[in-house]
XYZ file of C-alpha atoms in Angstrom:
404
model
C 21.420 -3.810 -21.548
C 17.696 -4.486 -21.096
C 16.820 -7.740 -19.387
C 15.747 -10.430 -21.893
C 12.058 -11.263 -21.693
C 9.957 -13.985 -23.219
C 6.848 -13.048 -25.254
C 3.928 -12.153 -22.997
C 6.118 -11.741 -19.927
C 5.527 -8.969 -17.434
C 7.738 -5.871 -17.380
C 9.515 -7.143 -14.246
C 10.133 -10.613 -15.655
C 13.707 -11.767 -15.036
C 13.959 -9.939 -11.702
C 14.323 -12.100 -8.592
C 13.345 -10.594 -5.238
C 14.158 -11.991 -1.800
C 11.395 -10.787 0.521
C 12.761 -11.285 4.039
C 10.378 -8.744 5.593
C 7.248 -9.234 7.710
C 3.773 -7.778 7.846
C 2.843 -5.142 5.266
C 5.081 -2.318 4.035
C 8.177 -3.985 2.592
C 6.266 -7.139 1.563
C 3.769 -4.932 -0.288
C 6.574 -3.517 -2.416
C 7.564 -7.071 -3.320
C 3.946 -7.952 -4.065
C 3.657 -5.081 -6.550
C 6.774 -6.278 -8.388
C 5.469 -9.845 -8.347
C 2.184 -8.808 -9.924
C 4.139 -7.566 -12.911
C 6.387 -10.548 -13.435
C 9.145 -10.552 -10.818
C 9.915 -13.821 -9.058
C 9.304 -13.265 -5.341
C 10.877 -15.665 -2.871
C 9.268 -15.055 0.493
C 11.793 -15.971 3.186
C 10.039 -16.848 6.464
C 11.251 -18.031 9.856
C 11.050 -21.833 10.058
C 8.979 -21.866 13.240
C 5.798 -19.991 12.345
C 6.598 -17.857 9.345
C 5.516 -14.275 8.761
C 3.189 -13.035 11.569
C 0.943 -11.648 8.809
C -0.198 -15.254 8.277
C -2.025 -15.026 11.607
C -3.361 -11.453 11.361
C -7.021 -10.755 10.648
C -9.858 -13.048 9.624
C -9.015 -16.775 9.721
C -9.452 -18.857 6.575
C -10.011 -22.573 6.057
C -6.271 -22.929 5.576
C -4.602 -23.453 8.925
C -1.464 -21.511 7.951
C -3.173 -18.438 6.512
C -5.664 -15.679 7.245
C -7.629 -13.993 4.478
C -5.217 -11.066 4.772
C -2.267 -13.328 3.984
C -3.996 -14.987 1.036
C -4.832 -11.599 -0.476
C -1.615 -9.700 0.216
C 1.100 -12.364 -0.172
C -0.013 -13.288 -3.663
C 2.354 -14.330 -6.435
C 5.030 -15.330 -3.911
C 6.956 -18.530 -3.165
C 7.389 -19.417 0.510
C 10.748 -20.762 1.701
C 11.732 -21.108 5.342
C 15.138 -19.937 6.534
C 16.621 -18.986 9.894
C 18.805 -16.008 9.027
C 20.405 -16.011 12.462
C 21.912 -19.464 12.160
C 25.293 -20.051 10.526
C 23.856 -22.445 7.936
C 20.914 -20.112 7.280
C 23.221 -17.171 6.722
C 25.313 -19.190 4.278
C 22.230 -20.238 2.296
C 20.950 -16.675 2.240
C 24.249 -15.347 0.914
C 24.111 -17.932 -1.875
C 20.604 -16.745 -2.755
C 21.783 -13.136 -2.729
C 24.296 -14.031 -5.411
C 21.428 -15.251 -7.598
C 19.004 -12.383 -6.930
C 18.435 -8.754 -7.882
C 16.569 -7.289 -4.910
C 16.259 -7.814 -1.165
C 13.298 -6.312 0.723
C 13.712 -6.026 4.501
C 12.052 -4.203 7.380
C 13.990 -5.151 10.481
C 14.967 -2.421 12.920
C 18.059 -0.558 11.700
C 21.209 -2.439 12.597
C 19.543 -5.852 12.950
C 20.968 -7.385 9.776
C 24.386 -5.949 10.610
C 24.176 -7.679 13.986
C 23.393 -10.956 12.236
C 26.418 -10.563 9.964
C 24.310 -9.716 6.917
C 25.211 -6.073 6.327
C 24.624 -4.507 2.932
C 28.392 -4.060 2.611
C 28.767 -7.846 2.767
C 25.842 -8.488 0.435
C 27.153 -6.125 -2.245
C 30.552 -7.839 -2.114
C 28.759 -10.996 -3.167
C 26.492 -9.207 -5.661
C 27.525 -5.641 -6.603
C 24.295 -5.227 -8.601
C 22.080 -6.015 -5.616
C 19.362 -3.516 -4.694
C 18.304 -3.584 -1.037
C 15.109 -1.838 0.016
C 15.003 -1.104 3.741
C 11.754 -0.079 5.443
C 11.651 1.109 9.045
C 9.527 3.382 11.163
C 11.918 6.337 11.051
C 14.592 5.449 8.495
C 18.182 4.310 8.852
C 19.397 7.650 10.252
C 18.287 10.290 12.744
C 17.650 10.320 16.502
C 14.558 8.076 16.199
C 16.154 5.394 14.013
C 16.102 2.743 16.756
C 12.458 3.231 17.707
C 9.906 0.631 16.575
C 7.386 1.861 14.052
C 3.961 0.843 12.760
C 1.479 2.504 10.421
C -0.593 3.960 13.258
C 2.544 5.586 14.703
C 3.563 6.864 11.264
C 0.139 8.446 10.724
C 0.617 10.397 13.920
C 4.261 11.396 13.557
C 3.881 12.183 9.858
C 1.102 14.702 10.490
C -1.945 12.905 9.071
C -3.734 11.827 12.242
C -3.833 15.430 13.493
C -5.967 16.250 10.455
C -8.439 13.382 10.922
C -11.657 13.814 12.887
C -14.122 16.562 13.661
C -13.011 20.048 14.731
C -12.572 20.122 18.483
C -12.723 16.341 18.759
C -10.035 13.733 19.371
C -7.751 12.626 16.519
C -9.008 9.472 14.815
C -7.339 6.772 12.772
C -7.147 7.910 9.137
C -9.231 5.374 7.259
C -8.905 2.695 9.965
C -6.455 0.787 7.744
C -2.684 0.360 7.609
C -2.515 3.225 5.115
C 1.066 4.235 5.936
C 2.303 0.688 5.352
C 0.769 0.457 1.895
C 1.971 3.931 0.943
C 5.492 3.049 2.039
C 5.341 -0.168 0.052
C 4.441 1.810 -3.053
C 7.282 4.281 -2.525
C 9.554 1.311 -1.956
C 8.499 -0.305 -5.215
C 9.174 2.960 -7.050
C 12.620 3.152 -5.468
C 13.398 -0.432 -6.448
C 12.442 0.167 -10.058
C 14.561 3.317 -10.234
C 17.523 1.490 -8.706
C 17.087 -1.417 -11.132
C 17.033 1.076 -13.991
C 20.422 2.326 -12.815
C 21.741 -1.250 -12.718
C 20.303 -1.886 -16.172
C 22.185 1.166 -17.429
C 25.469 -0.312 -16.193
C 25.564 1.091 -12.676
C 25.843 -0.615 -9.304
C 23.169 -1.664 -6.873
C 22.253 0.572 -3.965
C 20.295 0.808 -0.729
C 16.797 2.294 -0.663
C 15.917 3.837 2.693
C 12.162 4.264 3.207
C 10.596 5.450 6.473
C 6.929 4.902 7.298
C 6.434 8.420 8.657
C 8.031 10.006 5.569
C 5.561 8.342 3.215
C 2.730 9.872 5.229
C 4.430 13.249 5.522
C 4.933 13.438 1.733
C 1.197 13.555 0.940
C 0.031 16.480 3.115
C -0.894 18.933 0.363
C 0.231 22.495 1.218
C 0.811 22.017 4.936
C 4.583 22.516 4.770
C 4.786 25.634 2.571
C 1.722 27.178 4.242
C 3.252 26.859 7.696
C 6.683 28.029 6.543
C 5.252 31.081 4.796
C 2.258 32.004 6.952
C 2.527 30.043 10.185
C -0.711 28.253 9.318
C -1.443 25.145 11.375
C -4.273 23.187 9.841
C -6.386 21.042 12.119
C -9.237 18.587 11.669
C -11.745 19.856 9.140
C -14.412 17.221 9.684
C -16.622 16.725 6.666
C -15.545 19.879 4.850
C -12.427 21.590 3.521
C -11.259 25.053 4.546
C -10.082 26.027 1.064
C -13.226 25.142 -0.903
C -17.002 25.124 -0.441
C -19.149 23.101 -0.817
C -16.493 20.449 -0.599
C -17.376 17.669 1.800
C -19.750 14.888 2.812
C -23.511 15.226 2.695
C -26.215 12.923 4.003
C -29.052 11.900 1.713
C -32.679 11.193 2.491
C -32.111 7.433 2.711
C -29.394 7.806 5.345
C -26.574 7.197 2.885
C -23.775 9.669 2.278
C -21.998 11.098 -0.719
C -19.087 13.421 -1.366
C -19.391 16.622 -3.393
C -16.303 18.574 -4.432
C -16.768 22.063 -5.844
C -13.265 23.441 -6.161
C -14.089 26.168 -8.689
C -16.801 28.694 -9.457
C -17.776 26.737 -12.566
C -18.336 23.561 -10.582
C -20.493 25.440 -8.092
C -22.525 26.873 -10.950
C -23.180 23.313 -12.146
C -24.262 22.278 -8.652
C -26.723 25.170 -8.493
C -28.098 23.996 -11.831
C -28.570 20.492 -10.396
C -30.344 21.987 -7.345
C -32.492 24.285 -9.522
C -31.135 27.275 -7.573
C -29.974 29.952 -10.046
C -30.389 32.510 -7.252
C -27.815 30.664 -5.172
C -25.362 30.725 -8.064
C -25.800 34.488 -8.243
C -25.359 35.022 -4.499
C -22.385 32.709 -4.007
C -20.793 32.627 -7.446
C -17.333 33.495 -6.159
C -15.252 31.235 -3.956
C -14.552 34.030 -1.435
C -18.282 34.557 -0.961
C -18.866 30.822 -0.480
C -16.111 30.541 2.109
C -17.541 33.523 4.000
C -21.055 32.057 3.827
C -20.008 28.447 4.407
C -22.768 27.717 6.942
C -25.562 28.747 4.559
C -23.941 27.082 1.535
C -23.324 23.746 3.257
C -26.703 23.910 4.973
C -28.532 24.488 1.701
C -26.710 21.638 -0.015
C -27.428 19.349 2.950
C -31.133 20.211 2.793
C -31.134 19.419 -0.925
C -29.326 16.076 -0.613
C -31.542 15.164 2.333
C -34.651 15.533 0.183
C -33.742 12.586 -2.070
C -32.121 9.197 -2.031
C -28.418 8.957 -2.783
C -29.136 7.417 -6.166
C -31.343 10.395 -7.081
C -28.800 12.947 -5.892
C -26.040 11.253 -7.868
C -28.214 11.134 -10.987
C -28.739 14.897 -10.808
C -25.066 15.560 -10.124
C -23.956 13.376 -13.012
C -26.439 15.036 -15.364
C -25.031 18.458 -14.464
C -21.382 17.282 -14.435
C -20.986 17.991 -10.731
C -18.045 16.110 -9.150
C -19.796 13.746 -6.747
C -19.501 10.167 -5.623
C -20.997 7.745 -3.140
C -19.258 7.198 0.186
C -19.131 3.458 -0.203
C -18.855 0.772 2.384
C -17.492 -2.549 1.181
C -20.992 -3.874 0.474
C -21.579 -0.890 -1.814
C -18.276 -1.606 -3.560
C -19.281 -5.177 -4.341
C -22.458 -3.873 -6.012
C -20.821 -0.967 -7.881
C -20.669 -1.469 -11.677
C -17.533 0.666 -11.958
C -15.594 -1.750 -9.760
C -16.870 -4.647 -11.851
C -16.010 -2.998 -15.171
C -12.461 -2.233 -14.022
C -11.962 -5.732 -12.586
C -11.234 -4.240 -9.184
C -12.650 -7.366 -7.542
C -11.009 -10.608 -8.639
C -12.469 -13.995 -7.770
C -9.809 -16.656 -7.325
C -10.136 -20.348 -6.470
C -7.843 -21.519 -3.694
C -7.642 -25.334 -3.498
C -8.443 -25.570 0.220
C -10.374 -22.390 0.929
C -12.432 -22.274 -2.263
C -13.445 -19.023 -3.959
C -11.860 -15.866 -2.551
C -12.420 -12.312 -3.746
C -9.397 -10.029 -3.570
C -8.530 -6.522 -4.804
C -7.564 -6.362 -8.466
C -4.265 -5.268 -9.929
C -3.157 -1.671 -10.452
C -1.878 0.135 -12.401
C -3.316 -1.155 -15.677
C -0.658 -1.421 -18.386
C -1.949 -1.722 -21.932
C 0.961 -3.741 -23.297
C 2.310 -5.690 -20.337
C -0.482 -5.961 -17.779
C 0.009 -7.537 -14.386
C -1.352 -10.935 -13.465
C -2.646 -12.669 -10.364
C -1.148 -16.140 -10.610
C -1.570 -17.373 -7.046
C -2.759 -16.320 -3.615
C -0.575 -16.223 -0.513
C 1.529 -19.388 -0.555
C 1.358 -22.270 1.876
C 4.105 -22.177 4.491
C 7.410 -23.619 3.170
C 5.731 -24.684 -0.080
C 8.722 -23.493 -2.170
C 11.480 -25.027 -0.051
C 12.299 -27.621 -2.676
C 12.094 -25.119 -5.547
C 14.491 -22.751 -3.790
C 16.975 -25.052 -2.103
C 17.007 -27.970 -4.495
C 16.162 -26.119 -7.708
C 18.218 -22.948 -7.200
C 20.977 -24.004 -4.827
C 21.305 -27.676 -5.749
C 20.824 -29.141 -2.264
C 20.180 -32.864 -2.109
C 17.173 -34.370 -0.320
C 19.562 -35.449 2.416
C 20.943 -31.935 2.779
C 17.453 -30.514 3.074
C 16.337 -33.140 5.577
C 19.334 -32.392 7.793
C 18.743 -28.638 7.646
C 15.056 -29.085 8.406
C 15.890 -31.281 11.366
C 18.135 -28.511 12.745
C 15.418 -25.884 12.221
C 17.388 -23.967 9.574
C 14.772 -24.340 6.822
């Protein structure tokens, strides 16, 4: 039976998630669910909490960086030592009242603490547990530690990043693999909850950082299996299309142009006022063979104008093109403003903070940003008194022992 929802509630309303993970990947999955109505209880170690609180640019709040405020939004912070006997007992009680657990400890860690999924599902057969690790719960690498940078390399993406003949570089210089894994995790959770909703049992979701990266490599797998092709760094271009890359403009700014068909190239030639070029290189095979002249001619053209002027001509001729934005460009871009991609939120201590907006955009049950990353232990009373019925004396004793 569908979960009952109040009018105006998000599509995940009525789902309670215990986020016992740290840093980015598994917590990001919980964040996505929380943006669309799920109740997210962020379980943190009583000493210092999630290390993500101390990662990146400091804020005016002593317990939080800007990264934490932006990425731990819509969550309730409760402290709990899962390794203590009392902490384990409290956690098991919460499991009985919840729908999902998100964790990213090394495989076997929760088993060692006496919190195996077999035990959890005895308490709550409908429980969905999402497990994120560097290499998954099985295989010869399962016990190795993993981070996004490692996943980019093992998964095959880093090898493709950089200039031909140069060293491999960090793809995007962000924790891309973590966020991708969080998204795959959120998809897995929703599919598993759909099975529970249909009358089935809960299940484990096994997500590996390297697999999320490996899954988005275009044709690399079938091309190697069929032809032995090993793609390498392609720099600013693309081997399978031309012109399809990054081009510098006269003002020193860059833009991307993507001509993946003969028709698109014809439009670009129209924008450049070069009908002769369209005649000479009208077919993709000819453009690939004459890549140096094609890319050189386009570079000369873009270099003769400012980026704004080049984009105006491309847009007028329906050429796929876009600015290569830095974050300052993004803040000034009207498209980002129109789509509410930048949300300004007032945090009581820090003041106004701008954070990324919510995606995807649902027409009937859109997501909502209700709060930024929570203060450390700010939901202890809500969780332990409100949900579990602990008295103030009980809570004081547990806090004194370092359990909560």
